Coordinates of C-alpha atoms in Angstrom, one line a residue:
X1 CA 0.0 0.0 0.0
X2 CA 1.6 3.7 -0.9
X3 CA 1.7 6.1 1.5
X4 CA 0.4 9.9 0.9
X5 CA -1.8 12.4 2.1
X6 CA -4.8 14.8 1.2
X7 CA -4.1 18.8 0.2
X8 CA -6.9 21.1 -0.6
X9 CA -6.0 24.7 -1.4
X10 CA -9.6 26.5 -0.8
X11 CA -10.1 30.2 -3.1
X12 CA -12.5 33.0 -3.8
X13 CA -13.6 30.9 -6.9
X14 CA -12.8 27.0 -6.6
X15 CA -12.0 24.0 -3.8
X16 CA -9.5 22.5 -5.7
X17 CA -8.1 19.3 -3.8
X18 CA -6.1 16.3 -4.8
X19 CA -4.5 13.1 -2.9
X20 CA -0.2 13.4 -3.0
X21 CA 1.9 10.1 -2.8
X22 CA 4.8 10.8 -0.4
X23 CA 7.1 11.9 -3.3
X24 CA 5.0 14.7 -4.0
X25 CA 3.7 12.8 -7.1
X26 CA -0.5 14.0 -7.4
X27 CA -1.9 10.3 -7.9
X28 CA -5.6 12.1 -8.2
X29 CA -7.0 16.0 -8.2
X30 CA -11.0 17.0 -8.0
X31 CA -11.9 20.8 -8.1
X32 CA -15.4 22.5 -7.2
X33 CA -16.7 26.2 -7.2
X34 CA -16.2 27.4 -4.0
X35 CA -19.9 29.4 -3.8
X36 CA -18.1 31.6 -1.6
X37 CA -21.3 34.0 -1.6
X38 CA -23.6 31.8 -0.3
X39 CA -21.5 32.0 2.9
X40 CA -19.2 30.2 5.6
X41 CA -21.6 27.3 6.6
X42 CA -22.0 26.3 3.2
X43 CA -18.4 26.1 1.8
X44 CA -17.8 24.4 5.2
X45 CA -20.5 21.9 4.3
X46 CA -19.3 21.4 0.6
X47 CA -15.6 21.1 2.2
X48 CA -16.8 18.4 4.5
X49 CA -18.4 16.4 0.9
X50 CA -15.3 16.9 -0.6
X51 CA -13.2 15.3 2.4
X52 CA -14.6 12.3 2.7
X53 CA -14.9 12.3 -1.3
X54 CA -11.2 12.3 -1.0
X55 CA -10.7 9.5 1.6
X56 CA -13.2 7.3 0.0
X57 CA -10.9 7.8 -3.5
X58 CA -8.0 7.3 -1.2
X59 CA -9.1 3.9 -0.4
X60 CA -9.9 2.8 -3.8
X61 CA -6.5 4.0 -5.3
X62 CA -5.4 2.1 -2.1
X63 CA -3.0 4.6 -0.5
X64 CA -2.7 4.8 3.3
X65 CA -3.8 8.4 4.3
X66 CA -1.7 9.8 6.9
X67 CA -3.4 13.4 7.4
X68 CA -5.2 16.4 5.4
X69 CA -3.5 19.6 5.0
X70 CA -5.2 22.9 4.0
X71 CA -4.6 26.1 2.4
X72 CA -6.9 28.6 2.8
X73 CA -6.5 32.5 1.5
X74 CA -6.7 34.8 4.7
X75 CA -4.5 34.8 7.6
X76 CA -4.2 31.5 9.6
X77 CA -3.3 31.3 13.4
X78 CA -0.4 29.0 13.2
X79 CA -0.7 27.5 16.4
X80 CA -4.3 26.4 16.3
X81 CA -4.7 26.2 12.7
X82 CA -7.7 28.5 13.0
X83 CA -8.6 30.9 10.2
X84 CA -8.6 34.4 12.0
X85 CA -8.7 36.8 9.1
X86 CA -10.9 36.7 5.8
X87 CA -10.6 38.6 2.7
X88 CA -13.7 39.8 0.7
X89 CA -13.6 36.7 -1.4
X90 CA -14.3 34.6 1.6
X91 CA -17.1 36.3 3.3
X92 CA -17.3 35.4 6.5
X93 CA -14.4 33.3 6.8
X94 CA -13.0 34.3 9.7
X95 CA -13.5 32.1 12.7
X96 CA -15.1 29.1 10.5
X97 CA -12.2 27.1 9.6
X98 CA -9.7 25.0 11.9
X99 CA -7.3 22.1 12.2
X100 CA -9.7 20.8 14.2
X101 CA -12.4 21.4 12.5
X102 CA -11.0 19.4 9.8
X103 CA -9.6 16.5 12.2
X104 CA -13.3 15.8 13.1
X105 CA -14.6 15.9 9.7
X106 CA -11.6 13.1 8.6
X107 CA -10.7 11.6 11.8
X108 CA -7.1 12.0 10.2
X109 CA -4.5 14.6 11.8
X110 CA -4.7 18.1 9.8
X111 CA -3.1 21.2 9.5
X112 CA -4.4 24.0 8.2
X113 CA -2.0 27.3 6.5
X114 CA -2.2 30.1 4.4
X115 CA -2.9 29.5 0.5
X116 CA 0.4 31.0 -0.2
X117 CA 2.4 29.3 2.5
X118 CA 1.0 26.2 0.6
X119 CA 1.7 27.3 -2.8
X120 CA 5.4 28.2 -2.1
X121 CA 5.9 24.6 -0.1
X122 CA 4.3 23.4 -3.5
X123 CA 7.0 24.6 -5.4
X124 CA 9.7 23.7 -2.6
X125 CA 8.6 19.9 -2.7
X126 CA 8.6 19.4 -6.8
X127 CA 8.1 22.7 -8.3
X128 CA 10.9 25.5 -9.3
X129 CA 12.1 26.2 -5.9
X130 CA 13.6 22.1 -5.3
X131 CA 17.4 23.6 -5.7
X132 CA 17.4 26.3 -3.0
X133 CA 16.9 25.9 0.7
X134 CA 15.5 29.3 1.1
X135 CA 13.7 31.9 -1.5
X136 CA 10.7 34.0 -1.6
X137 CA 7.6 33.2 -3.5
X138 CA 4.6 36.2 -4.4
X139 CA 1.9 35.2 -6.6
X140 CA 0.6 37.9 -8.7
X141 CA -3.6 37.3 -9.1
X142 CA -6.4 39.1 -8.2
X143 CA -3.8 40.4 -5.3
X144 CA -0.5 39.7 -4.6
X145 CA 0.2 36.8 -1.9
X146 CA 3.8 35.8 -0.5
X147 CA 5.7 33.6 1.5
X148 CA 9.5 33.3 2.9
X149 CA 10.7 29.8 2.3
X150 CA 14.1 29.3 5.0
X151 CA 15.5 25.9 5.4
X152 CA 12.4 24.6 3.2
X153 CA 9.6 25.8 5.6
X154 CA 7.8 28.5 5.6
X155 CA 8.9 31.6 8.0
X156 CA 5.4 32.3 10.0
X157 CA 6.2 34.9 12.2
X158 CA 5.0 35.2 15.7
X159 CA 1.2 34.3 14.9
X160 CA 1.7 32.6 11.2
X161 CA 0.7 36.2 9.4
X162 CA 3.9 36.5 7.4
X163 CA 4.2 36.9 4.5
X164 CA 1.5 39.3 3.5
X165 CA 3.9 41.3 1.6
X166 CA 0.9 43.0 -0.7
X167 CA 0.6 45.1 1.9
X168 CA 3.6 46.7 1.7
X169 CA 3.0 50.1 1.7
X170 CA 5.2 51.2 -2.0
X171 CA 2.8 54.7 -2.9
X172 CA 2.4 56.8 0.4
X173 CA -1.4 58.0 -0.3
X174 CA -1.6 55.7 -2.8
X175 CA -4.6 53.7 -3.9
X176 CA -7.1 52.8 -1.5
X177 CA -6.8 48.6 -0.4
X178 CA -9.5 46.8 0.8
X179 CA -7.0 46.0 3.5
X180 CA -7.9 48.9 5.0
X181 CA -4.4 51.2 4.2
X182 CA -4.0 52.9 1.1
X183 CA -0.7 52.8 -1.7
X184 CA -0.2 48.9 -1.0
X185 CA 1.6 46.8 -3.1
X186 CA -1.2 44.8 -4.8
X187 CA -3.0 47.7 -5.6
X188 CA -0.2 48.3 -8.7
X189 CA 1.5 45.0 -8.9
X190 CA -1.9 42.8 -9.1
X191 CA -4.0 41.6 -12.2
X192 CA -6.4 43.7 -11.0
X193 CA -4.2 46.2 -10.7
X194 CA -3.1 45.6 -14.3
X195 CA -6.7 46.2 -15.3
X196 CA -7.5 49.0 -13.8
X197 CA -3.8 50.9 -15.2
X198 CA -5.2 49.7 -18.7
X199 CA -8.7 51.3 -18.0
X200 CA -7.0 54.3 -16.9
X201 CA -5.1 54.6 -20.0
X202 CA -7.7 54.2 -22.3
X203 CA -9.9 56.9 -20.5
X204 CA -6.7 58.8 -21.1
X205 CA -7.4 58.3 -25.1
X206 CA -5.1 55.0 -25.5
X207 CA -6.4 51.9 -27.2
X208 CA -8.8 49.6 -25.0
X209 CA -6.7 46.2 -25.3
X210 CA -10.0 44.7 -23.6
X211 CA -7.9 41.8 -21.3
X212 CA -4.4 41.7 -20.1
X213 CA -3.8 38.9 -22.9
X214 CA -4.5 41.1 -25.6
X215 CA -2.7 44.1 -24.3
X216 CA 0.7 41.4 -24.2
X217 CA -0.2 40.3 -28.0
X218 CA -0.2 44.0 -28.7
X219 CA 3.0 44.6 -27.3
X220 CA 5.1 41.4 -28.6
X221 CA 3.8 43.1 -31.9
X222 CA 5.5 46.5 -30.8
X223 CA 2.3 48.8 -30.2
X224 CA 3.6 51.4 -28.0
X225 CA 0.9 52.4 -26.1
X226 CA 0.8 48.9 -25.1
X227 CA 4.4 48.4 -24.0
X228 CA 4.5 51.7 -21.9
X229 CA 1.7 50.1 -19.8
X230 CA 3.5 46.7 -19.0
X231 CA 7.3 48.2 -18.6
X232 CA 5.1 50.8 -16.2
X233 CA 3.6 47.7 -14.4
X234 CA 7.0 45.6 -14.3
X235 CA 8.4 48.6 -12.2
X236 CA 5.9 48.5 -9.8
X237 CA 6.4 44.6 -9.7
X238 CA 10.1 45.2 -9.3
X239 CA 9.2 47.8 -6.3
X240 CA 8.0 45.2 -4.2
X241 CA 10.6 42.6 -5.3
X242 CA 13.5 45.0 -4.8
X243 CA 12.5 45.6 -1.0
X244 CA 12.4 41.5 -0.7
X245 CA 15.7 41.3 -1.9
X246 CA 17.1 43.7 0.1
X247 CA 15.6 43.0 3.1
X248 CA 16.0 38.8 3.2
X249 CA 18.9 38.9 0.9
X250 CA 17.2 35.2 -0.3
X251 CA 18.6 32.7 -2.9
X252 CA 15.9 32.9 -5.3
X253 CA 12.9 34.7 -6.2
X254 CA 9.7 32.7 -7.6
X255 CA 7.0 34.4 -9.3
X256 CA 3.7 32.5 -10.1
X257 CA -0.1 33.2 -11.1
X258 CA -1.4 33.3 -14.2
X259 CA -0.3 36.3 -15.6
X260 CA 3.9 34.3 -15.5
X261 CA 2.3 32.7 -18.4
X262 CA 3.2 35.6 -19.7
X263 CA 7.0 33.9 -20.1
X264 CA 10.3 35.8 -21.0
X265 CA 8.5 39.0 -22.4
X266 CA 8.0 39.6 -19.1
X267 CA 10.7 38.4 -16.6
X268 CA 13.0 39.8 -19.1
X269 CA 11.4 43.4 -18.0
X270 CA 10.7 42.5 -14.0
X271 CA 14.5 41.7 -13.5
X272 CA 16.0 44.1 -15.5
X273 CA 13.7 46.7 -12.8
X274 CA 14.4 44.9 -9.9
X275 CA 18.6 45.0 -11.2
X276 CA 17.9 48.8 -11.2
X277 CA 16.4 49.3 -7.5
X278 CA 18.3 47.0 -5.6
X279 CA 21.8 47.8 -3.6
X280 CA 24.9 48.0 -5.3
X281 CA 26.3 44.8 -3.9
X282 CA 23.4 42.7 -5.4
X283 CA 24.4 44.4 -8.5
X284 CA 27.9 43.8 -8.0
X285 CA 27.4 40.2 -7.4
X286 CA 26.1 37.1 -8.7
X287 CA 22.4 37.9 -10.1
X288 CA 19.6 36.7 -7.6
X289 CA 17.3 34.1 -10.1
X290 CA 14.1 35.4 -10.3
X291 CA 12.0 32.4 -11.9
X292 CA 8.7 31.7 -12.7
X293 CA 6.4 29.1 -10.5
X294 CA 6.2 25.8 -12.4
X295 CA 3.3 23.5 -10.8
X296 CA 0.3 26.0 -12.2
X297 CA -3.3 25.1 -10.3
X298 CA -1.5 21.9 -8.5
X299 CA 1.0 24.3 -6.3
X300 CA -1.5 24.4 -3.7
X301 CA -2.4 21.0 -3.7
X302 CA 0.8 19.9 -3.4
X303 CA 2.1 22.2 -1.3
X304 CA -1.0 21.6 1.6
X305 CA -0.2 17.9 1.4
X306 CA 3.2 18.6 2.4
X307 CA 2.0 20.2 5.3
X308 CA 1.0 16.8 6.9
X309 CA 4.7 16.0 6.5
X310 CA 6.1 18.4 8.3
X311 CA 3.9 18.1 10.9
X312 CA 5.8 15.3 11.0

């Protein structure tokens, strides 16, 4: 009989879930919509079908499950497990979800984390961060989520709330967050944040490229308007990056989310930016890699079954 363990990485839009051997290998995956609308006691009750959805699969695939591991966007009390801060795209959240709360569901140990802190752990396991003990991961979506990876585990900080590094202040009076501060990092490194600088420009009297995808296709094909907008949104990326570097000094940088699909056209601007704003000795030195995230939708899954594993 293998070995291996459940990770579900919970969003704003889907439950996506899967069953990871004790190599990391994903010997199953299953997604849902999250319904995240219809509020706390239902996603915990469409959570719940999904568990034991997963454990009956488990059984048939005939691998022993030793624990469940969760990611969950918000900020997670590491000593409890307990979710004790919600975004808008999990109304409600707050207070709902627990380690313990998940141990009764399974009857299986469980640990529950930040989506991010997954994501990154993801990519430490199998993903692009296997060749360094220690980097720092953001993912760039509808915000901009982060983790610290040192000696392969996530750095927590006193509660488990590190990490948010989208709300780092980078604008003083800047764009209002729904964090409550204003000039924060995701508000001009994001998608969204994308979006709303191409809305901007097109009230302005640019083109309307319509989706970030187009404005790229414009841009490999030279269209200027649409290449001011992304070298302008690769600085603000490189902001945010630059203060990472300087302040952790780590061996690697890795970037994921969809918009990294995005390849060379743009890493190719993000690091020459982040070369520019960093201290001299970084420039003086061997260049810190700054690399895109390679496991895609599975990072989280991955990632929150290797929380069960170091839980040991």
């Amino acid at each position: 009989m293998r070995r291996g363990s459940i990770g579900i990485d919970i969003g704003g839009t889907n439950i996506k879930a899967g069953i990871a051997l004790d190599n990391g290998e994903l010997c199953y995956t299953d997604r849902m919509p999250t319904e995240a609308a219809s509020g706390s006691s239902s996603l915990l009750s469409r959570l719940q079908e999904m568990i034991r959805s997963l454990i009956a699969k488990a059984e048939e695939l005939d691998v022993q499950l030793l624990g469940v591991g969760v990611g969950t966007a918000g900020q997670v009390q590491h000593s409890t497990g307990r979710v004790t801060g919600a975004t808008g795209n999990l109304p409600g959240w707050a207070d709902a979800l627990s380690a313990e709360w998940v141990r009764q569901v399974s009857g299986l140990p469980a640990v529950v984390d930040n989506d991010v802190n997954a994501a990154a752990l993801g990519e430490a396991w199998t993903g692009a961060g296997q060749a360094w003990n220690d980097f720092v991961c953001i993912t760039l979506g509808t915000g901009v989520g982060g983790c610290v990876i040192l000696n392969k585990q996530p750095f927590r900080g006193r509660d488990g709330y590190a990490g948010e590094v989208g709300h780092q202040v980078i604008v003083h009076g800047g764009v209002s967050c729904n964090c409550g501060n204003a000039g924060c990092y995701e508000q001009y490194a994001s998608v969204t944040a994308l979006i709303r600088q191409m809305k901007t420009a097109a009230e302005q009297g640019g083109p309307d490229f319509g989706t970030p995808e187009l404005l790229f296709e414009a841009a490999r094909q030279g269209d200027a308007a649409a290449l001011e907008i992304i070298d302008n949104y690769s600085e603000f990326i490189a902001v945010g990056l630059a203060n990472l570097l300087n302040i952790f000094n780590p061996s690697a940088m890795i970037i994921g989310g969809a918009i990294t699909a995005q390849g060379e056209f743009l890493f190719d601007r993000i690091r020459s930016a982040v070369n520019n704003k960093v201290m001299q000795v970084y420039r003086d030195s061997e260049t810190v890699p700054i690399v895109p995230a390679q496991l895609g939708d599975h990072a989280g899954i991955v990632g929150a079954a290797r929380l069960v594993y170091l839980q040991g």
